[in-house]
PDB file of C-alpha atoms in Angstrom:
ATOM      1  CA  MET U 479      -5.080 -63.539  11.450  1.00 47.00           C
ATOM      2  CA  ASP U 480      -2.957 -64.738  14.365  1.00 69.00           C
ATOM      3  CA  TRP U 481      -0.500 -61.905  13.765  1.00 70.00           C
ATOM      4  CA  LEU U 482      -3.238 -59.278  13.969  1.00 75.00           C
ATOM      5  CA  THR U 483      -4.705 -60.917  17.077  1.00 83.00           C
ATOM      6  CA  ARG U 484      -1.337 -60.781  18.850  1.00 84.00           C
ATOM      7  CA  MET U 485      -0.913 -57.082  18.091  1.00 85.00           C
ATOM      8  CA  ASN U 486      -4.336 -56.294  19.545  1.00 90.00           C
ATOM      9  CA  GLN U 487      -3.456 -58.389  22.591  1.00 93.00           C
ATOM     10  CA  VAL U 488      -0.472 -56.077  23.048  1.00 93.00           C
ATOM     11  CA  LEU U 489      -2.827 -53.095  23.106  1.00 94.00           C
ATOM     12  CA  ASP U 490      -5.024 -54.828  25.676  1.00 95.00           C
ATOM     13  CA  TYR U 491      -1.973 -55.520  27.849  1.00 96.00           C
ATOM     14  CA  ILE U 492      -0.896 -51.870  27.674  1.00 96.00           C
ATOM     15  CA  GLU U 493      -4.390 -50.721  28.624  1.00 95.00           C
ATOM     16  CA  GLU U 494      -4.468 -53.024  31.646  1.00 95.00           C
ATOM     17  CA  HIS U 495      -1.055 -51.849  32.855  1.00 96.00           C
ATOM     18  CA  LEU U 496      -1.147 -48.075  32.316  1.00 95.00           C
ATOM     19  CA  ASP U 497      -0.903 -47.588  36.081  1.00 94.00           C
ATOM     20  CA  GLN U 498       2.067 -49.960  36.348  1.00 94.00           C
ATOM     21  CA  GLU U 499       5.528 -50.244  34.869  1.00 93.00           C
ATOM     22  CA  ILE U 500       5.218 -51.660  31.361  1.00 93.00           C
ATOM     23  CA  ASP U 501       7.894 -54.132  30.310  1.00 91.00           C
ATOM     24  CA  TYR U 502       8.605 -53.679  26.585  1.00 88.00           C
ATOM     25  CA  LYS U 503      10.094 -57.162  26.448  1.00 87.00           C
ATOM     26  CA  GLU U 504       6.764 -58.563  27.582  1.00 92.00           C
ATOM     27  CA  LEU U 505       5.009 -56.635  24.809  1.00 91.00           C
ATOM     28  CA  ALA U 506       7.387 -58.081  22.218  1.00 86.00           C
ATOM     29  CA  LYS U 507       6.841 -61.534  23.689  1.00 87.00           C
ATOM     30  CA  ILE U 508       3.065 -61.174  23.314  1.00 90.00           C
ATOM     31  CA  ALA U 509       3.564 -60.052  19.708  1.00 85.00           C
ATOM     32  CA  TYR U 510       5.852 -63.052  19.212  1.00 79.00           C
ATOM     33  CA  CYS U 511       8.750 -61.043  17.823  1.00 75.00           C
ATOM     34  CA  SER U 512      11.932 -59.338  19.001  1.00 71.00           C
ATOM     35  CA  ASP U 513      12.221 -55.992  20.802  1.00 72.00           C
ATOM     36  CA  PHE U 514      14.070 -54.653  17.779  1.00 67.00           C
ATOM     37  CA  HIS U 515      11.387 -55.558  15.260  1.00 71.00           C
ATOM     38  CA  PHE U 516       8.438 -54.867  17.538  1.00 79.00           C
ATOM     39  CA  SER U 517       9.248 -51.177  18.041  1.00 78.00           C
ATOM     40  CA  ARG U 518       9.525 -50.678  14.275  1.00 72.00           C
ATOM     41  CA  MET U 519       6.385 -52.720  13.609  1.00 74.00           C
ATOM     42  CA  PHE U 520       4.317 -50.795  16.174  1.00 82.00           C
ATOM     43  CA  ALA U 521       5.389 -47.410  14.825  1.00 77.00           C
ATOM     44  CA  SER U 522       4.742 -48.483  11.239  1.00 69.00           C
ATOM     45  CA  LEU U 523       1.269 -49.761  12.056  1.00 73.00           C
ATOM     46  CA  SER U 524       0.133 -46.953  14.335  1.00 79.00           C
ATOM     47  CA  GLY U 525       2.035 -43.936  13.018  1.00 75.00           C
ATOM     48  CA  ILE U 526       3.282 -43.220  16.554  1.00 82.00           C
ATOM     49  CA  SER U 527       6.136 -44.611  18.620  1.00 83.00           C
ATOM     50  CA  LEU U 528       5.350 -47.125  21.346  1.00 88.00           C
ATOM     51  CA  SER U 529       6.618 -44.867  24.142  1.00 89.00           C
ATOM     52  CA  GLU U 530       4.609 -41.904  22.852  1.00 90.00           C
ATOM     53  CA  TYR U 531       1.446 -43.995  22.590  1.00 93.00           C
ATOM     54  CA  ILE U 532       1.808 -45.154  26.193  1.00 95.00           C
ATOM     55  CA  ARG U 533       2.539 -41.592  27.337  1.00 94.00           C
ATOM     56  CA  ARG U 534      -0.582 -40.217  25.659  1.00 93.00           C
ATOM     57  CA  ARG U 535      -2.818 -42.987  26.980  1.00 94.00           C
ATOM     58  CA  ARG U 536      -1.535 -42.413  30.524  1.00 95.00           C
ATOM     59  CA  LEU U 537      -2.091 -38.658  30.323  1.00 94.00           C
ATOM     60  CA  THR U 538      -5.583 -39.249  28.941  1.00 93.00           C
ATOM     61  CA  ARG U 539      -6.366 -41.570  31.823  1.00 93.00           C
ATOM     62  CA  ALA U 540      -4.808 -39.100  34.273  1.00 94.00           C
ATOM     63  CA  ALA U 541      -7.146 -36.344  33.063  1.00 92.00           C
ATOM     64  CA  PHE U 542     -10.149 -38.620  33.593  1.00 91.00           C
ATOM     65  CA  ASP U 543      -8.985 -39.423  37.143  1.00 91.00           C
ATOM     66  CA  LEU U 544      -8.491 -35.763  38.023  1.00 91.00           C
ATOM     67  CA  GLN U 545     -11.902 -34.780  36.671  1.00 86.00           C
ATOM     68  CA  ARG U 546     -13.840 -37.596  38.276  1.00 85.00           C
ATOM     69  CA  THR U 547     -12.134 -37.884  41.685  1.00 88.00           C
ATOM     70  CA  ASP U 548     -10.531 -35.730  44.340  1.00 89.00           C
ATOM     71  CA  ILE U 549      -7.242 -37.688  44.289  1.00 91.00           C
ATOM     72  CA  ARG U 550      -4.190 -35.508  44.928  1.00 93.00           C
ATOM     73  CA  ILE U 551      -2.271 -34.490  41.805  1.00 93.00           C
ATOM     74  CA  LEU U 552       0.985 -36.023  43.085  1.00 94.00           C
ATOM     75  CA  GLU U 553      -0.772 -39.337  43.659  1.00 94.00           C
ATOM     76  CA  VAL U 554      -2.115 -39.308  40.110  1.00 94.00           C
ATOM     77  CA  ALA U 555       1.341 -38.394  38.838  1.00 94.00           C
ATOM     78  CA  ASN U 556       2.929 -41.325  40.670  1.00 95.00           C
ATOM     79  CA  THR U 557       0.229 -43.695  39.452  1.00 95.00           C
ATOM     80  CA  TYR U 558       1.128 -42.984  35.833  1.00 95.00           C
ATOM     81  CA  GLY U 559       4.881 -43.151  36.193  1.00 93.00           C
ATOM     82  CA  TYR U 560       5.913 -39.574  37.019  1.00 94.00           C
ATOM     83  CA  GLU U 561       8.302 -39.128  39.945  1.00 90.00           C
ATOM     84  CA  SER U 562       7.336 -35.522  40.681  1.00 92.00           C
ATOM     85  CA  ALA U 563       4.350 -33.246  40.339  1.00 91.00           C
ATOM     86  CA  ASP U 564       6.463 -30.838  38.265  1.00 93.00           C
ATOM     87  CA  SER U 565       7.409 -33.388  35.599  1.00 94.00           C
ATOM     88  CA  PHE U 566       3.799 -34.561  35.460  1.00 94.00           C
ATOM     89  CA  SER U 567       2.543 -30.992  35.167  1.00 93.00           C
ATOM     90  CA  ARG U 568       4.890 -30.258  32.252  1.00 94.00           C
ATOM     91  CA  ALA U 569       3.846 -33.398  30.368  1.00 94.00           C
ATOM     92  CA  PHE U 570       0.166 -32.797  31.134  1.00 93.00           C
ATOM     93  CA  LYS U 571       0.273 -29.206  29.889  1.00 92.00           C
ATOM     94  CA  LYS U 572       2.156 -30.228  26.751  1.00 91.00           C
ATOM     95  CA  MET U 573      -0.661 -32.583  25.788  1.00 91.00           C
ATOM     96  CA  HIS U 574      -3.762 -30.894  27.186  1.00 91.00           C
ATOM     97  CA  GLY U 575      -2.707 -27.252  27.053  1.00 90.00           C
ATOM     98  CA  ILE U 576      -3.588 -26.623  30.722  1.00 91.00           C
ATOM     99  CA  LYS U 577      -2.171 -27.457  34.150  1.00 91.00           C
ATOM    100  CA  PRO U 578      -3.459 -30.566  35.964  1.00 92.00           C
ATOM    101  CA  SER U 579      -5.139 -28.416  38.632  1.00 90.00           C
ATOM    102  CA  GLU U 580      -7.089 -26.504  35.968  1.00 90.00           C
ATOM    103  CA  CYS U 581      -8.735 -29.593  34.498  1.00 86.00           C
ATOM    104  CA  ARG U 582     -10.998 -29.788  37.543  1.00 81.00           C
ATOM    105  CA  HIS U 583     -12.627 -26.502  36.549  1.00 82.00           C
ATOM    106  CA  GLU U 584     -15.941 -26.842  34.793  1.00 72.00           C
ATOM    107  CA  GLY U 585     -15.936 -26.342  31.029  1.00 73.00           C
ATOM    108  CA  VAL U 586     -12.193 -26.603  30.389  1.00 78.00           C
ATOM    109  CA  PRO U 587     -11.201 -28.310  27.105  1.00 82.00           C
ATOM    110  CA  LEU U 588      -9.087 -31.471  27.279  1.00 83.00           C
ATOM    111  CA  LYS U 589      -7.662 -33.897  24.739  1.00 85.00           C
ATOM    112  CA  ALA U 590      -8.460 -37.596  24.914  1.00 86.00           C
ATOM    113  CA  PHE U 591      -6.132 -39.913  23.000  1.00 88.00           C
ATOM    114  CA  PRO U 592      -8.178 -43.104  22.518  1.00 89.00           C
ATOM    115  CA  LYS U 593      -7.006 -46.674  22.658  1.00 90.00           C
ATOM    116  CA  ILE U 594      -6.149 -47.777  19.155  1.00 87.00           C
ATOM    117  CA  SER U 595      -6.882 -51.126  17.519  1.00 83.00           C
ATOM    118  CA  PHE U 596      -5.182 -52.794  14.593  1.00 77.00           C
ATOM    119  CA  GLN U 597      -7.129 -53.906  11.545  1.00 72.00           C
ATOM    120  CA  LEU U 598      -5.888 -55.259   8.249  1.00 60.00           C
ATOM    121  CA  THR U 599      -6.734 -52.991   5.338  1.00 58.00           C
ATOM    122  CA  ILE U 600      -6.088 -54.346   1.872  1.00 51.00           C
ATOM    123  CA  LYS U 601      -4.734 -51.680  -0.445  1.00 52.00           C
ATOM    124  CA  GLY U 602      -4.392 -52.488  -4.108  1.00 49.00           C
ATOM    125  CA  ASP U 603      -3.111 -49.174  -5.362  1.00 52.00           C
ATOM    126  CA  THR U 604       0.586 -49.514  -4.475  1.00 64.00           C
ATOM    127  CA  GLU U 605       2.529 -52.700  -5.099  1.00 71.00           C
ATOM    128  CA  MET U 606       5.333 -53.760  -2.784  1.00 77.00           C
ATOM    129  CA  GLU U 607       8.173 -55.080  -4.893  1.00 86.00           C
ATOM    130  CA  TYR U 608      10.274 -57.963  -3.637  1.00 89.00           C
ATOM    131  CA  ARG U 609      12.101 -60.999  -4.878  1.00 91.00           C
ATOM    132  CA  ILE U 610      13.292 -64.248  -3.323  1.00 91.00           C
ATOM    133  CA  GLU U 611      17.031 -64.921  -3.369  1.00 92.00           C
ATOM    134  CA  HIS U 612      18.656 -68.266  -2.545  1.00 91.00           C
ATOM    135  CA  VAL U 613      22.318 -67.925  -1.553  1.00 90.00           C
ATOM    136  CA  GLU U 614      23.558 -71.478  -1.633  1.00 91.00           C
ATOM    137  CA  PHE U 615      27.021 -70.950  -0.197  1.00 91.00           C
ATOM    138  CA  GLU U 616      28.671 -69.436   2.846  1.00 92.00           C
ATOM    139  CA  ILE U 617      29.549 -65.735   2.722  1.00 90.00           C
ATOM    140  CA  THR U 618      32.291 -64.119   4.799  1.00 92.00           C
ATOM    141  CA  LEU U 619      32.037 -60.422   5.605  1.00 93.00           C
ATOM    142  CA  ALA U 620      34.822 -58.185   6.875  1.00 93.00           C
ATOM    143  CA  GLY U 621      34.221 -54.966   8.803  1.00 94.00           C
ATOM    144  CA  LYS U 622      33.529 -53.539  12.245  1.00 95.00           C
ATOM    145  CA  GLY U 623      30.679 -53.890  14.717  1.00 94.00           C
ATOM    146  CA  GLU U 624      29.182 -51.199  16.942  1.00 93.00           C
ATOM    147  CA  THR U 625      27.017 -51.824  20.008  1.00 93.00           C
ATOM    148  CA  VAL U 626      23.536 -50.366  19.561  1.00 90.00           C
ATOM    149  CA  SER U 627      20.705 -49.925  22.063  1.00 85.00           C
ATOM    150  CA  THR U 628      17.786 -51.961  20.713  1.00 78.00           C
ATOM    151  CA  ASN U 629      15.118 -49.381  21.558  1.00 73.00           C
ATOM    152  CA  ARG U 630      17.064 -46.577  19.821  1.00 81.00           C
ATOM    153  CA  ALA U 631      18.478 -48.567  16.917  1.00 82.00           C
ATOM    154  CA  PHE U 632      16.683 -46.723  14.138  1.00 80.00           C
ATOM    155  CA  LYS U 633      18.056 -43.405  15.377  1.00 85.00           C
ATOM    156  CA  ILE U 634      21.588 -44.588  16.173  1.00 91.00           C
ATOM    157  CA  ILE U 635      22.362 -46.578  13.008  1.00 91.00           C
ATOM    158  CA  PRO U 636      22.212 -43.594  10.594  1.00 91.00           C
ATOM    159  CA  THR U 637      24.683 -41.756  12.835  1.00 94.00           C
ATOM    160  CA  LEU U 638      27.091 -44.711  12.586  1.00 94.00           C
ATOM    161  CA  TRP U 639      27.110 -44.462   8.798  1.00 93.00           C
ATOM    162  CA  SER U 640      27.562 -40.700   9.004  1.00 93.00           C
ATOM    163  CA  LYS U 641      30.504 -41.190  11.353  1.00 94.00           C
ATOM    164  CA  GLY U 642      31.987 -43.839   9.051  1.00 92.00           C
ATOM    165  CA  LYS U 643      31.782 -41.480   6.097  1.00 91.00           C
ATOM    166  CA  LYS U 644      33.566 -38.711   7.974  1.00 94.00           C
ATOM    167  CA  ASN U 645      36.393 -40.831   9.393  1.00 94.00           C
ATOM    168  CA  GLY U 646      37.132 -42.681   6.154  1.00 92.00           C
ATOM    169  CA  PHE U 647      35.850 -46.107   7.198  1.00 92.00           C
ATOM    170  CA  MET U 648      33.103 -45.988   4.558  1.00 89.00           C
ATOM    171  CA  GLN U 649      35.647 -45.368   1.817  1.00 89.00           C
ATOM    172  CA  GLU U 650      37.789 -48.208   3.117  1.00 89.00           C
ATOM    173  CA  LEU U 651      34.828 -50.551   2.794  1.00 88.00           C
ATOM    174  CA  ILE U 652      34.091 -49.249  -0.688  1.00 85.00           C
ATOM    175  CA  ASP U 653      37.688 -49.896  -1.739  1.00 83.00           C
ATOM    176  CA  MET U 654      37.322 -53.502  -0.542  1.00 82.00           C
ATOM    177  CA  SER U 655      33.944 -54.163  -2.153  1.00 76.00           C
ATOM    178  CA  TRP U 656      32.412 -54.792  -5.570  1.00 61.00           C
ATOM    179  CA  LYS U 657      35.213 -57.126  -6.670  1.00 61.00           C
ATOM    180  CA  ASN U 658      34.628 -60.591  -8.100  1.00 63.00           C
ATOM    181  CA  PRO U 659      30.912 -60.709  -7.221  1.00 64.00           C
ATOM    182  CA  LYS U 660      29.620 -64.140  -6.263  1.00 65.00           C
ATOM    183  CA  CYS U 661      25.963 -63.223  -5.891  1.00 65.00           C
ATOM    184  CA  THR U 662      23.660 -60.220  -5.707  1.00 67.00           C
ATOM    185  CA  LEU U 663      24.401 -59.691  -1.996  1.00 71.00           C
ATOM    186  CA  GLU U 664      27.239 -57.265  -2.736  1.00 77.00           C
ATOM    187  CA  GLY U 665      28.072 -53.697  -1.757  1.00 84.00           C
ATOM    188  CA  VAL U 666      28.439 -52.108   1.673  1.00 91.00           C
ATOM    189  CA  LEU U 667      26.381 -54.037   4.207  1.00 94.00           C
ATOM    190  CA  GLY U 668      24.765 -53.291   7.559  1.00 94.00           C
ATOM    191  CA  VAL U 669      24.162 -56.516   9.476  1.00 94.00           C
ATOM    192  CA  CYS U 670      21.561 -56.176  12.255  1.00 90.00           C
ATOM    193  CA  GLY U 671      22.684 -58.379  15.157  1.00 85.00           C
ATOM    194  CA  LYS U 672      23.054 -62.151  14.983  1.00 81.00           C
ATOM    195  CA  GLU U 673      19.469 -63.126  14.184  1.00 71.00           C
ATOM    196  CA  ALA U 674      16.179 -61.578  13.159  1.00 63.00           C
ATOM    197  CA  ALA U 675      14.768 -62.105  16.669  1.00 59.00           C
ATOM    198  CA  ILE U 676      16.876 -59.646  18.677  1.00 65.00           C
ATOM    199  CA  MET U 677      15.766 -60.151  22.272  1.00 60.00           C
ATOM    200  CA  GLU U 678      18.599 -58.410  24.130  1.00 69.00           C
ATOM    201  CA  GLU U 679      18.644 -54.751  25.188  1.00 71.00           C
ATOM    202  CA  GLU U 680      21.684 -54.212  22.964  1.00 83.00           C
ATOM    203  CA  PHE U 681      22.961 -55.779  19.765  1.00 88.00           C
ATOM    204  CA  THR U 682      25.893 -55.393  17.398  1.00 92.00           C
ATOM    205  CA  TYR U 683      25.349 -53.547  14.138  1.00 94.00           C
ATOM    206  CA  PHE U 684      28.089 -54.768  11.810  1.00 96.00           C
ATOM    207  CA  MET U 685      29.204 -52.548   8.938  1.00 96.00           C
ATOM    208  CA  GLY U 686      31.177 -54.477   6.363  1.00 94.00           C
ATOM    209  CA  VAL U 687      31.535 -56.020   2.903  1.00 92.00           C
ATOM    210  CA  ARG U 688      31.892 -59.487   1.429  1.00 90.00           C
ATOM    211  CA  TYR U 689      35.628 -60.190   1.522  1.00 88.00           C
ATOM    212  CA  ASP U 690      37.440 -63.481   1.014  1.00 83.00           C
ATOM    213  CA  GLY U 691      40.916 -62.389   2.065  1.00 82.00           C
ATOM    214  CA  GLU U 692      42.410 -61.809   5.487  1.00 84.00           C
ATOM    215  CA  PRO U 693      40.558 -59.009   7.272  1.00 82.00           C
ATOM    216  CA  ARG U 694      42.435 -55.733   7.458  1.00 86.00           C
ATOM    217  CA  GLU U 695      43.901 -54.529  10.719  1.00 88.00           C
ATOM    218  CA  GLY U 696      41.220 -53.563  13.219  1.00 90.00           C
ATOM    219  CA  MET U 697      38.509 -55.469  11.354  1.00 94.00           C
ATOM    220  CA  GLU U 698      36.645 -58.647  12.236  1.00 93.00           C
ATOM    221  CA  THR U 699      34.617 -61.142  10.235  1.00 93.00           C
ATOM    222  CA  VAL U 700      31.009 -62.337  10.197  1.00 93.00           C
ATOM    223  CA  VAL U 701      29.974 -65.531   8.422  1.00 93.00           C
ATOM    224  CA  ILE U 702      26.532 -65.855   6.811  1.00 93.00           C
ATOM    225  CA  PRO U 703      25.553 -69.480   6.088  1.00 94.00           C
ATOM    226  CA  PRO U 704      23.633 -70.606   2.986  1.00 93.00           C
ATOM    227  CA  SER U 705      20.176 -69.076   3.294  1.00 93.00           C
ATOM    228  CA  THR U 706      17.008 -67.767   1.635  1.00 94.00           C
ATOM    229  CA  TRP U 707      16.067 -64.084   1.572  1.00 93.00           C
ATOM    230  CA  ALA U 708      13.177 -61.810   0.710  1.00 91.00           C
ATOM    231  CA  VAL U 709      14.773 -58.744  -0.860  1.00 93.00           C
ATOM    232  CA  PHE U 710      13.090 -55.326  -0.974  1.00 93.00           C
ATOM    233  CA  PRO U 711      14.261 -52.186  -2.817  1.00 91.00           C
ATOM    234  CA  ASN U 712      14.751 -48.983  -0.800  1.00 89.00           C
ATOM    235  CA  VAL U 713      15.844 -49.754   2.776  1.00 89.00           C
ATOM    236  CA  ARG U 714      13.849 -47.025   4.495  1.00 85.00           C
ATOM    237  CA  GLU U 715      10.626 -47.732   2.602  1.00 85.00           C
ATOM    238  CA  ALA U 716      11.082 -51.479   3.100  1.00 86.00           C
ATOM    239  CA  TRP U 717      11.397 -51.143   6.890  1.00 81.00           C
ATOM    240  CA  LYS U 718       8.295 -48.944   6.889  1.00 75.00           C
ATOM    241  CA  ARG U 719       6.087 -51.362   4.932  1.00 77.00           C
ATOM    242  CA  LEU U 720       7.595 -54.727   5.868  1.00 76.00           C
ATOM    243  CA  TYR U 721       5.452 -55.386   8.947  1.00 70.00           C
ATOM    244  CA  THR U 722       2.339 -53.516   7.910  1.00 67.00           C
ATOM    245  CA  GLU U 723       1.932 -55.000   4.462  1.00 74.00           C
ATOM    246  CA  TRP U 724       4.258 -57.882   3.653  1.00 79.00           C
ATOM    247  CA  VAL U 725       4.703 -59.977   6.815  1.00 71.00           C
ATOM    248  CA  PRO U 726       0.980 -60.282   7.668  1.00 68.00           C
ATOM    249  CA  THR U 727       0.029 -61.669   4.256  1.00 69.00           C
ATOM    250  CA  SER U 728       3.157 -63.330   2.848  1.00 74.00           C
ATOM    251  CA  GLY U 729       2.992 -66.663   4.676  1.00 71.00           C
ATOM    252  CA  TYR U 730       6.741 -66.522   5.363  1.00 77.00           C
ATOM    253  CA  GLU U 731       8.411 -66.638   8.769  1.00 76.00           C
ATOM    254  CA  LEU U 732      11.635 -64.856   9.697  1.00 78.00           C
ATOM    255  CA  ALA U 733      14.682 -67.106   9.894  1.00 82.00           C
ATOM    256  CA  ASN U 734      17.257 -67.054  12.704  1.00 83.00           C
ATOM    257  CA  LEU U 735      19.674 -64.890  10.742  1.00 90.00           C
ATOM    258  CA  PRO U 736      20.169 -61.119  10.773  1.00 91.00           C
ATOM    259  CA  CYS U 737      18.417 -58.708   8.460  1.00 91.00           C
ATOM    260  CA  ILE U 738      20.967 -57.014   6.196  1.00 94.00           C
ATOM    261  CA  GLU U 739      20.863 -53.507   4.767  1.00 93.00           C
ATOM    262  CA  CYS U 740      22.687 -53.575   1.421  1.00 93.00           C
ATOM    263  CA  TYR U 741      24.049 -50.355  -0.134  1.00 91.00           C
ATOM    264  CA  TYR U 742      25.274 -50.814  -3.699  1.00 85.00           C
ATOM    265  CA  GLY U 743      27.929 -49.153  -5.811  1.00 77.00           C
ATOM    266  CA  PRO U 744      27.564 -46.310  -8.326  1.00 76.00           C
ATOM    267  CA  GLY U 745      25.151 -46.951 -11.180  1.00 79.00           C
ATOM    268  CA  HIS U 746      23.332 -49.801  -9.471  1.00 79.00           C
ATOM    269  CA  LYS U 747      19.541 -49.702  -9.464  1.00 84.00           C
ATOM    270  CA  PRO U 748      18.108 -49.768  -6.885  1.00 87.00           C
ATOM    271  CA  ARG U 749      20.774 -47.979  -4.853  1.00 88.00           C
ATOM    272  CA  HIS U 750      20.003 -50.002  -1.727  1.00 92.00           C
ATOM    273  CA  GLU U 751      17.938 -52.995  -0.612  1.00 93.00           C
ATOM    274  CA  LEU U 752      16.813 -54.693   2.582  1.00 93.00           C
ATOM    275  CA  TRP U 753      17.573 -58.423   2.762  1.00 93.00           C
ATOM    276  CA  VAL U 754      15.216 -60.224   5.152  1.00 91.00           C
ATOM    277  CA  PRO U 755      16.030 -63.856   6.107  1.00 91.00           C
ATOM    278  CA  ILE U 756      13.056 -66.161   5.681  1.00 87.00           C
ATOM    279  CA  VAL U 757      12.068 -69.778   6.192  1.00 83.00           C
ATOM    280  CA  THR U 758      10.526 -71.114   3.003  1.00 73.00           C
ATOM    281  CA  PRO U 759       7.168 -72.899   3.425  1.00 63.00           C
TER     282      PRO U 759
END
């Protein structure tokens, strides 16, 4: 279980650097995946965002320090990444329910958020549907790209689609799509960057459709080479279960192509799918 070992090494690294600045890129490097995929994978596995996990572990450690030593509150605050005693006090009270100064009183209740560990649990009660698709020819997409912050991608991308629906861009894509289908990768598409391993702080999320003609004014094109894909129904559910259930046991590796969110036309079942580029064994 090399994958599982790497994720637990990430937790060890976090634990050893709670009193230092933690580089999220270094965490992704340890996990051997991109920033983009690592944040989603961590949240899916742990049920908590990476930043929130680190925050809770630091505040847990801060409470221990305050109880066991006579270190000044501001010094403890600075140790765990807070620039002022006020900001530390607000965060501390939000988690523990009391002020930092009060935790030194005997008998006060505190909350300890423990270090987590990842283990593989085999669940046989819910299947994860997928299929393998081989697209043996080049596909040209027409549309528009938007710059997205990698760490906030899963919050920003839904707002891009909402904006596109309001300003008519979504309808324009719909009018261009679902004509002369060449393969099952049809519909309105969301292309996540240039490759599955997104290592930069920002990437381009491209909203478009397969289109063989000249791109319309204000649009650009993206070319997807012949490739192999693992395809999962239900985009949101697929993202949630991809790294916790499918990747660790599938034996496949991600290819150097972008993941694509595919939203189909009326009457199509399923309504949307996640296309994940893979390298076949």
